[in-house]
GROMACS .gro file of C-alpha atoms in nm:
model
  346
    1MET     CA    1  -0.018   0.019  -0.012
    2TYR     CA    2   0.145   0.301  -0.096
    3VAL     CA    3   0.137   0.602   0.246
    4LYS     CA    4   0.283   0.877   0.029
    5LYS     CA    5   0.010   1.159  -0.068
    6ASN     CA    6   0.136   1.202  -0.375
    7PHE     CA    7   0.380   0.984  -0.652
    8GLY     CA    8   0.671   1.195  -0.738
    9LEU     CA    9   0.832   1.219  -1.052
   10LYS     CA   10   1.063   0.929  -1.035
   11SER     CA   11   0.803   0.630  -0.924
   12ILE     CA   12   0.575   0.745  -1.204
   13LEU     CA   13   0.889   0.710  -1.481
   14ARG     CA   14   0.965   0.424  -1.318
   15PHE     CA   15   0.614   0.282  -1.277
   16SER     CA   16   0.532   0.411  -1.665
   17GLY     CA   17   0.872   0.525  -1.818
   18VAL     CA   18   0.894   0.236  -2.106
   19HIS     CA   19   0.528   0.290  -2.247
   20ILE     CA   20   0.633   0.709  -2.238
   21ILE     CA   21   0.913   0.547  -2.471
   22TRP     CA   22   0.758   0.286  -2.731
   23ILE     CA   23   0.455   0.583  -2.773
   24SER     CA   24   0.736   0.801  -2.793
   25LEU     CA   25   0.888   0.635  -3.088
   26TRP     CA   26   0.571   0.549  -3.266
   27ALA     CA   27   0.451   0.914  -3.275
   28ALA     CA   28   0.790   1.044  -3.433
   29LEU     CA   29   0.753   0.755  -3.642
   30VAL     CA   30   0.413   0.904  -3.782
   31ALA     CA   31   0.556   1.251  -3.800
   32LEU     CA   32   0.813   1.158  -4.040
   33VAL     CA   33   0.735   0.917  -4.273
   34TYR     CA   34   0.436   1.219  -4.271
   35GLN     CA   35   0.608   1.509  -4.329
   36TYR     CA   36   0.931   1.412  -4.534
   37THR     CA   37   0.785   1.080  -4.783
   38SER     CA   38   0.441   1.075  -5.026
   39LEU     CA   39   0.195   0.892  -4.810
   40LYS     CA   40   0.073   1.166  -4.638
   41ALA     CA   41  -0.290   1.059  -4.752
   42TRP     CA   42  -0.241   0.686  -4.652
   43LEU     CA   43  -0.117   0.800  -4.339
   44VAL     CA   44  -0.458   1.024  -4.249
   45ILE     CA   45  -0.749   0.985  -3.959
   46PRO     CA   46  -1.055   1.156  -3.959
   47TRP     CA   47  -1.155   1.286  -3.600
   48LEU     CA   48  -1.449   1.191  -3.551
   49PRO     CA   49  -1.430   0.799  -3.575
   50LEU     CA   50  -1.094   0.824  -3.364
   51SER     CA   51  -1.270   0.997  -3.134
   52VAL     CA   52  -1.506   0.784  -3.088
   53ILE     CA   53  -1.259   0.462  -3.047
   54GLY     CA   54  -1.124   0.675  -2.799
   55THR     CA   55  -1.446   0.734  -2.608
   56ALA     CA   56  -1.525   0.376  -2.601
   57VAL     CA   57  -1.237   0.206  -2.468
   58ALA     CA   58  -1.233   0.546  -2.179
   59PHE     CA   59  -1.522   0.347  -2.082
   60TYR     CA   60  -1.400  -0.022  -2.108
   61VAL     CA   61  -1.069   0.083  -1.904
   62GLY     CA   62  -1.335   0.293  -1.632
   63PHE     CA   63  -1.561  -0.062  -1.601
   64LYS     CA   64  -1.268  -0.231  -1.507
   65ASN     CA   65  -1.120  -0.071  -1.289
   66ASN     CA   66  -1.402   0.005  -1.171
   67SER     CA   67  -1.398  -0.391  -1.049
   68ALA     CA   68  -1.041  -0.385  -1.031
   69TYR     CA   69  -1.105  -0.057  -0.727
   70ASP     CA   70  -1.400  -0.316  -0.547
   71ARG     CA   71  -1.173  -0.585  -0.504
   72LEU     CA   72  -0.903  -0.436  -0.370
   73TRP     CA   73  -1.138  -0.277  -0.125
   74GLU     CA   74  -1.307  -0.610  -0.032
   75ALA     CA   75  -0.971  -0.750   0.039
   76ARG     CA   76  -0.898  -0.455   0.318
   77LYS     CA   77  -1.294  -0.473   0.465
   78ILE     CA   78  -1.206  -0.804   0.513
   79TRP     CA   79  -0.887  -0.803   0.632
   80GLY     CA   80  -1.016  -0.525   0.851
   81ALA     CA   81  -1.304  -0.771   1.010
   82ILE     CA   82  -0.991  -0.982   1.043
   83ILE     CA   83  -0.861  -0.723   1.297
   84ASN     CA   84  -1.182  -0.660   1.455
   85GLY     CA   85  -1.234  -1.075   1.500
   86SER     CA   86  -0.858  -1.113   1.620
   87ARG     CA   87  -0.906  -0.854   1.906
   88SER     CA   88  -1.260  -1.013   2.000
   89TRP     CA   89  -1.052  -1.357   1.981
   90GLY     CA   90  -0.809  -1.211   2.210
   91ALA     CA   91  -1.067  -1.076   2.471
   92SER     CA   92  -1.286  -1.393   2.501
   93SER     CA   93  -0.950  -1.632   2.505
   94LYS     CA   94  -0.866  -1.441   2.857
   95ALA     CA   95  -1.199  -1.384   2.975
   96PHE     CA   96  -1.397  -1.730   2.900
   97LEU     CA   97  -1.093  -1.929   3.067
   98SER     CA   98  -1.141  -1.954   3.464
   99ASN     CA   99  -1.180  -2.209   3.742
  100GLN     CA  100  -1.561  -2.072   3.783
  101PHE     CA  101  -1.721  -2.408   3.645
  102ARG     CA  102  -1.506  -2.609   3.776
  103SER     CA  103  -1.540  -2.828   4.150
  104GLU     CA  104  -1.108  -2.927   4.114
  105LYS     CA  105  -0.958  -2.559   4.097
  106ARG     CA  106  -0.647  -2.513   3.779
  107SER     CA  107  -0.399  -2.225   3.923
  108GLU     CA  108  -0.406  -1.937   3.711
  109THR     CA  109  -0.040  -2.026   3.591
  110GLU     CA  110  -0.216  -2.317   3.385
  111LEU     CA  111  -0.550  -2.075   3.304
  112ASN     CA  112  -0.226  -1.894   3.121
  113THR     CA  113  -0.152  -2.126   3.001
  114TYR     CA  114  -0.434  -2.217   2.759
  115ARG     CA  115  -0.499  -1.833   2.741
  116LYS     CA  116  -0.146  -1.815   2.637
  117LYS     CA  117  -0.155  -2.106   2.351
  118LEU     CA  118  -0.530  -2.025   2.227
  119ILE     CA  119  -0.409  -1.633   2.163
  120TYR     CA  120  -0.025  -1.751   2.001
  121ARG     CA  121  -0.209  -1.980   1.759
  122HIS     CA  122  -0.425  -1.714   1.641
  123ILE     CA  123  -0.076  -1.510   1.597
  124GLY     CA  124   0.021  -1.778   1.396
  125TRP     CA  125  -0.301  -1.875   1.149
  126LEU     CA  126  -0.272  -1.475   1.079
  127TYR     CA  127   0.125  -1.578   0.908
  128ALA     CA  128  -0.012  -1.903   0.765
  129LEU     CA  129  -0.273  -1.708   0.596
  130ARG     CA  130  -0.049  -1.414   0.488
  131SER     CA  131   0.189  -1.659   0.360
  132GLN     CA  132  -0.059  -1.888   0.162
  133LEU     CA  133  -0.237  -1.580   0.014
  134LEU     CA  134   0.181  -1.408  -0.141
  135ILE     CA  135   0.160  -1.738  -0.332
  136PRO     CA  136   0.190  -1.602  -0.715
  137THR     CA  137  -0.113  -1.786  -0.945
  138SER     CA  138  -0.069  -1.811  -1.309
  139TRP     CA  139  -0.254  -1.460  -1.360
  140GLU     CA  140  -0.009  -1.257  -1.127
  141HIS     CA  141   0.281  -1.029  -1.266
  142VAL     CA  142   0.562  -1.281  -1.116
  143ASN     CA  143   0.453  -1.477  -1.333
  144GLN     CA  144   0.466  -1.341  -1.676
  145GLY     CA  145   0.724  -1.328  -1.876
  146ARG     CA  146   1.207  -1.362  -1.787
  147HIS     CA  147   1.195  -1.002  -1.816
  148PHE     CA  148   0.861  -0.885  -1.607
  149LYS     CA  149   0.927  -1.131  -1.398
  150ARG     CA  150   1.258  -1.022  -1.284
  151MET     CA  151   1.164  -0.657  -1.213
  152ILE     CA  152   0.826  -0.800  -1.027
  153GLU     CA  153   1.078  -0.954  -0.838
  154LYS     CA  154   1.277  -0.605  -0.799
  155ARG     CA  155   0.983  -0.430  -0.710
  156MET     CA  156   0.877  -0.718  -0.446
  157LYS     CA  157   1.281  -0.703  -0.241
  158ASP     CA  158   1.228  -0.338  -0.313
  159PHE     CA  159   0.914  -0.259  -0.131
  160GLY     CA  160   0.945  -0.503   0.177
  161VAL     CA  161   1.098  -0.798   0.335
  162GLY     CA  162   0.854  -1.151   0.364
  163LEU     CA  163   0.764  -1.105   0.030
  164LEU     CA  164   0.973  -1.340  -0.216
  165GLY     CA  165   1.123  -1.596  -0.030
  166ASP     CA  166   0.813  -1.541   0.225
  167GLU     CA  167   1.118  -1.626   0.528
  168VAL     CA  168   0.900  -1.323   0.797
  169SER     CA  169   0.593  -1.563   0.793
  170GLU     CA  170   0.797  -1.863   0.760
  171LEU     CA  171   0.986  -1.716   1.110
  172GLU     CA  172   0.692  -1.647   1.325
  173LEU     CA  173   0.487  -1.977   1.223
  174LYS     CA  174   0.753  -2.122   1.399
  175LYS     CA  175   0.791  -1.890   1.699
  176PHE     CA  176   0.388  -1.902   1.732
  177LEU     CA  177   0.304  -2.242   1.721
  178PRO     CA  178   0.534  -2.546   1.971
  179HIS     CA  179   0.756  -2.719   1.743
  180ASP     CA  180   0.549  -3.104   1.777
  181GLU     CA  181   0.215  -2.924   1.605
  182TYR     CA  182   0.469  -2.648   1.317
  183GLU     CA  183   0.603  -2.973   1.175
  184ARG     CA  184   0.304  -3.171   1.186
  185LEU     CA  185   0.009  -2.856   1.069
  186ILE     CA  186   0.341  -2.737   0.796
  187ASN     CA  187   0.291  -3.082   0.607
  188TYR     CA  188  -0.058  -3.037   0.533
  189LYS     CA  189  -0.199  -2.874   0.169
  190ASN     CA  190  -0.399  -2.582   0.414
  191THR     CA  191  -0.230  -2.436   0.721
  192ALA     CA  192  -0.421  -2.199   0.767
  193THR     CA  193  -0.723  -2.408   0.793
  194GLN     CA  194  -0.595  -2.669   1.053
  195ILE     CA  195  -0.448  -2.437   1.255
  196ILE     CA  196  -0.860  -2.311   1.312
  197ASP     CA  197  -0.930  -2.697   1.325
  198GLN     CA  198  -0.669  -2.725   1.574
  199GLN     CA  199  -0.829  -2.465   1.788
  200SER     CA  200  -1.238  -2.572   1.791
  201GLN     CA  201  -1.060  -2.881   1.930
  202ASP     CA  202  -0.891  -2.704   2.201
  203LEU     CA  203  -1.211  -2.586   2.250
  204LYS     CA  204  -1.370  -2.918   2.261
  205GLN     CA  205  -1.123  -2.980   2.501
  206LEU     CA  206  -1.180  -2.734   2.765
  207ARG     CA  207  -1.537  -2.809   2.774
  208GLU     CA  208  -1.477  -3.109   2.832
  209GLU     CA  209  -1.268  -3.003   3.163
  210ASP     CA  210  -1.531  -2.742   3.226
  211ILE     CA  211  -1.261  -2.510   3.223
  212ILE     CA  212  -1.580  -2.258   2.961
  213ASP     CA  213  -1.921  -2.313   2.986
  214ASP     CA  214  -2.184  -2.422   2.643
  215PHE     CA  215  -2.264  -2.020   2.627
  216ARG     CA  216  -1.884  -1.958   2.546
  217HIS     CA  217  -1.785  -2.269   2.367
  218MET     CA  218  -2.008  -2.166   2.191
  219GLU     CA  219  -1.968  -1.825   2.172
  220MET     CA  220  -1.559  -1.874   2.106
  221GLN     CA  221  -1.669  -2.162   1.841
  222LYS     CA  222  -1.908  -1.872   1.630
  223LEU     CA  223  -1.535  -1.698   1.594
  224LEU     CA  224  -1.328  -1.918   1.481
  225ASN     CA  225  -1.657  -1.968   1.188
  226ASP     CA  226  -1.607  -1.583   1.123
  227PHE     CA  227  -1.211  -1.609   1.112
  228TYR     CA  228  -1.309  -1.942   0.845
  229THR     CA  229  -1.535  -1.706   0.637
  230PHE     CA  230  -1.273  -1.483   0.640
  231GLN     CA  231  -1.042  -1.679   0.477
  232GLY     CA  232  -1.281  -1.837   0.267
  233GLN     CA  233  -1.353  -1.468   0.147
  234CYS     CA  234  -0.939  -1.380   0.060
  235GLU     CA  235  -0.879  -1.686  -0.125
  236ARG     CA  236  -1.232  -1.646  -0.334
  237ILE     CA  237  -1.020  -1.314  -0.480
  238LYS     CA  238  -0.687  -1.468  -0.466
  239LYS     CA  239  -0.803  -1.721  -0.671
  240PHE     CA  240  -1.072  -1.606  -0.878
  241PRO     CA  241  -0.932  -1.373  -1.112
  242LEU     CA  242  -1.074  -1.036  -1.273
  243PRO     CA  243  -1.251  -1.211  -1.586
  244ARG     CA  244  -0.978  -1.242  -1.826
  245GLN     CA  245  -1.260  -1.132  -2.072
  246TYR     CA  246  -1.177  -0.800  -1.883
  247GLY     CA  247  -0.908  -0.778  -1.774
  248SER     CA  248  -0.752  -0.900  -2.132
  249MET     CA  249  -0.945  -0.685  -2.371
  250SER     CA  250  -0.863  -0.370  -2.242
  251LEU     CA  251  -0.495  -0.387  -2.304
  252VAL     CA  252  -0.580  -0.473  -2.689
  253PHE     CA  253  -0.821  -0.204  -2.674
  254VAL     CA  254  -0.587   0.074  -2.537
  255GLY     CA  255  -0.353  -0.074  -2.740
  256ILE     CA  256  -0.529  -0.045  -3.058
  257PHE     CA  257  -0.617   0.359  -2.988
  258ILE     CA  258  -0.310   0.470  -2.954
  259PHE     CA  259  -0.157   0.243  -3.263
  260LEU     CA  260  -0.433   0.428  -3.466
  261LEU     CA  261  -0.408   0.851  -3.248
  262PRO     CA  262  -0.058   0.928  -3.373
  263LEU     CA  263  -0.242   0.868  -3.780
  264GLY     CA  264  -0.505   1.115  -3.646
  265MET     CA  265  -0.296   1.354  -3.450
  266VAL     CA  266  -0.073   1.418  -3.725
  267SER     CA  267  -0.268   1.620  -4.005
  268GLU     CA  268  -0.532   1.777  -3.768
  269PHE     CA  269  -0.202   1.966  -3.578
  270ALA     CA  270  -0.042   1.985  -4.005
  271LYS     CA  271  -0.292   2.236  -4.023
  272LEU     CA  272  -0.193   2.464  -3.795
  273GLY     CA  273   0.177   2.537  -4.038
  274GLU     CA  274   0.508   2.407  -4.106
  275PHE     CA  275   0.584   2.298  -3.764
  276GLY     CA  276   0.270   2.119  -3.631
  277VAL     CA  277   0.305   1.826  -3.746
  278TRP     CA  278   0.647   1.786  -3.495
  279LEU     CA  279   0.369   1.930  -3.253
  280SER     CA  280   0.168   1.591  -3.246
  281ILE     CA  281   0.442   1.389  -3.160
  282PRO     CA  282   0.406   1.546  -2.737
  283PHE     CA  283   0.066   1.548  -2.803
  284THR     CA  284   0.031   1.151  -2.874
  285VAL     CA  285   0.234   1.132  -2.628
  286LEU     CA  286   0.036   1.301  -2.368
  287VAL     CA  287  -0.295   1.077  -2.494
  288GLY     CA  288  -0.138   0.872  -2.472
  289TRP     CA  289  -0.022   0.785  -2.182
  290VAL     CA  290  -0.312   0.869  -2.022
  291TYR     CA  291  -0.445   0.567  -2.171
  292VAL     CA  292  -0.184   0.289  -2.016
  293MET     CA  293  -0.181   0.444  -1.711
  294MET     CA  294  -0.579   0.404  -1.615
  295GLU     CA  295  -0.476   0.048  -1.823
  296LEU     CA  296  -0.199  -0.010  -1.559
  297VAL     CA  297  -0.372   0.137  -1.217
  298GLY     CA  298  -0.624  -0.102  -1.320
  299ASP     CA  299  -0.410  -0.378  -1.380
  300TYR     CA  300  -0.199  -0.354  -1.105
  301SER     CA  301  -0.540  -0.350  -0.872
  302GLU     CA  302  -0.686  -0.653  -0.987
  303ASN     CA  303  -0.449  -0.858  -0.759
  304PRO     CA  304  -0.459  -0.725  -0.332
  305PHE     CA  305  -0.280  -1.033  -0.239
  306GLU     CA  306   0.013  -1.043  -0.528
  307GLY     CA  307   0.331  -0.839  -0.309
  308LEU     CA  308   0.332  -0.548  -0.520
  309GLY     CA  309   0.244  -0.178  -0.409
  310ASN     CA  310  -0.076  -0.199  -0.437
  311ASP     CA  311  -0.150  -0.445  -0.232
  312ILE     CA  312  -0.347  -0.518   0.115
  313PRO     CA  313  -0.030  -0.439   0.403
  314MET     CA  314  -0.076  -0.823   0.546
  315LEU     CA  315   0.227  -0.822   0.685
  316SER     CA  316   0.169  -0.472   0.851
  317LEU     CA  317  -0.162  -0.571   0.972
  318CYS     CA  318  -0.074  -0.939   1.111
  319ARG     CA  319   0.221  -0.710   1.306
  320THR     CA  320  -0.081  -0.462   1.454
  321ILE     CA  321  -0.314  -0.756   1.558
  322GLU     CA  322  -0.033  -0.931   1.686
  323ILE     CA  323   0.086  -0.650   1.908
  324ASP     CA  324  -0.258  -0.635   2.046
  325LEU     CA  325  -0.296  -0.956   2.125
  326ARG     CA  326   0.036  -1.062   2.341
  327GLU     CA  327  -0.027  -0.669   2.514
  328MET     CA  328  -0.331  -0.847   2.623
  329LEU     CA  329  -0.119  -1.154   2.730
  330GLY     CA  330   0.119  -0.847   2.972
  331GLU     CA  331   0.387  -0.901   2.745
  332THR     CA  332   0.606  -0.601   2.738
  333ASP     CA  333   0.911  -0.759   2.496
  334LEU     CA  334   0.689  -0.710   2.138
  335PRO     CA  335   0.833  -0.601   1.792
  336ALA     CA  336   0.812  -0.287   1.677
  337PRO     CA  337   0.539  -0.227   1.411
  338ILE     CA  338   0.633  -0.281   1.034
  339LYS     CA  339   0.728   0.088   0.875
  340ALA     CA  340   0.644   0.215   0.484
  341LYS     CA  341   0.966   0.114   0.333
  342ASN     CA  342   1.030   0.350  -0.020
  343GLY     CA  343   0.697   0.456   0.036
  344VAL     CA  344   0.499   0.086   0.102
  345LEU     CA  345   0.337  -0.066   0.328
  346MET     CA  346   0.355  -0.437   0.322
   0.00000   0.00000   0.00000
């Protein structure tokens, strides 16, 4: 997630500079051919059909961007619900585990051990879920060609830790899960799902030992069911892309429009006089760049869990929840909040 108020010129050029180059070369080539060859009649496109195409493309790209933003904002709302549910889980784990239902009392130290186990395992679930959501799919940018893959991997390294190799999640899981439990759960295909199931089994044991009553058991189980719902919602966004007929065809339409754009621009600007042909180049580049940027904004927003600058800051949110829950346990040796790197919070 970008946290600066505005994008600097350097960031914009790094994001779209290569497109400015090829648009400029194409606009200059058309201007040169128009000025110095006898192909003028073949290079003229009336402005009216070109404007109609441009309007249609703008509507299509706008629809794609709205859909991409909906996916991004829905993902953020899901993680907001995870934050709220996690705090409820921490408070319930502290308050609901007690001796009032048992004839044979447990020591407060034993109860605190149970509380810590439930809370720590939940923190482990957060990092496991984040790790699974970062696994790249075939339609995400990191899997699109060798040169493109290297560029995306470099961006991941520039933005922060724990994105490319995901070393953070592995370390955190080992910290919050007992060793034998970690070795067992990490081998499942869906570790996050099994962690919640383990929480449910522990709640069942606590009920059998009368450390919680039926009502409290149902309330805590309901929180676990909510976490399953949140996980499923994240997996739906991750594993079902923006339909490719919308995601891919908008790029094709933008390419067609930019290909035709200088053919309409050059004849219109030639009417201004001797240097009008050359003035068509910067204006063609400007209009073409605007359309390319609209396409890129939607393209980089449609997958909110791929580890790039427009993503949901899952690592920061996990760390925030971890700090909150460990403070509930009375711990003071807490990790520092995640800070933005190069203007991006991950």
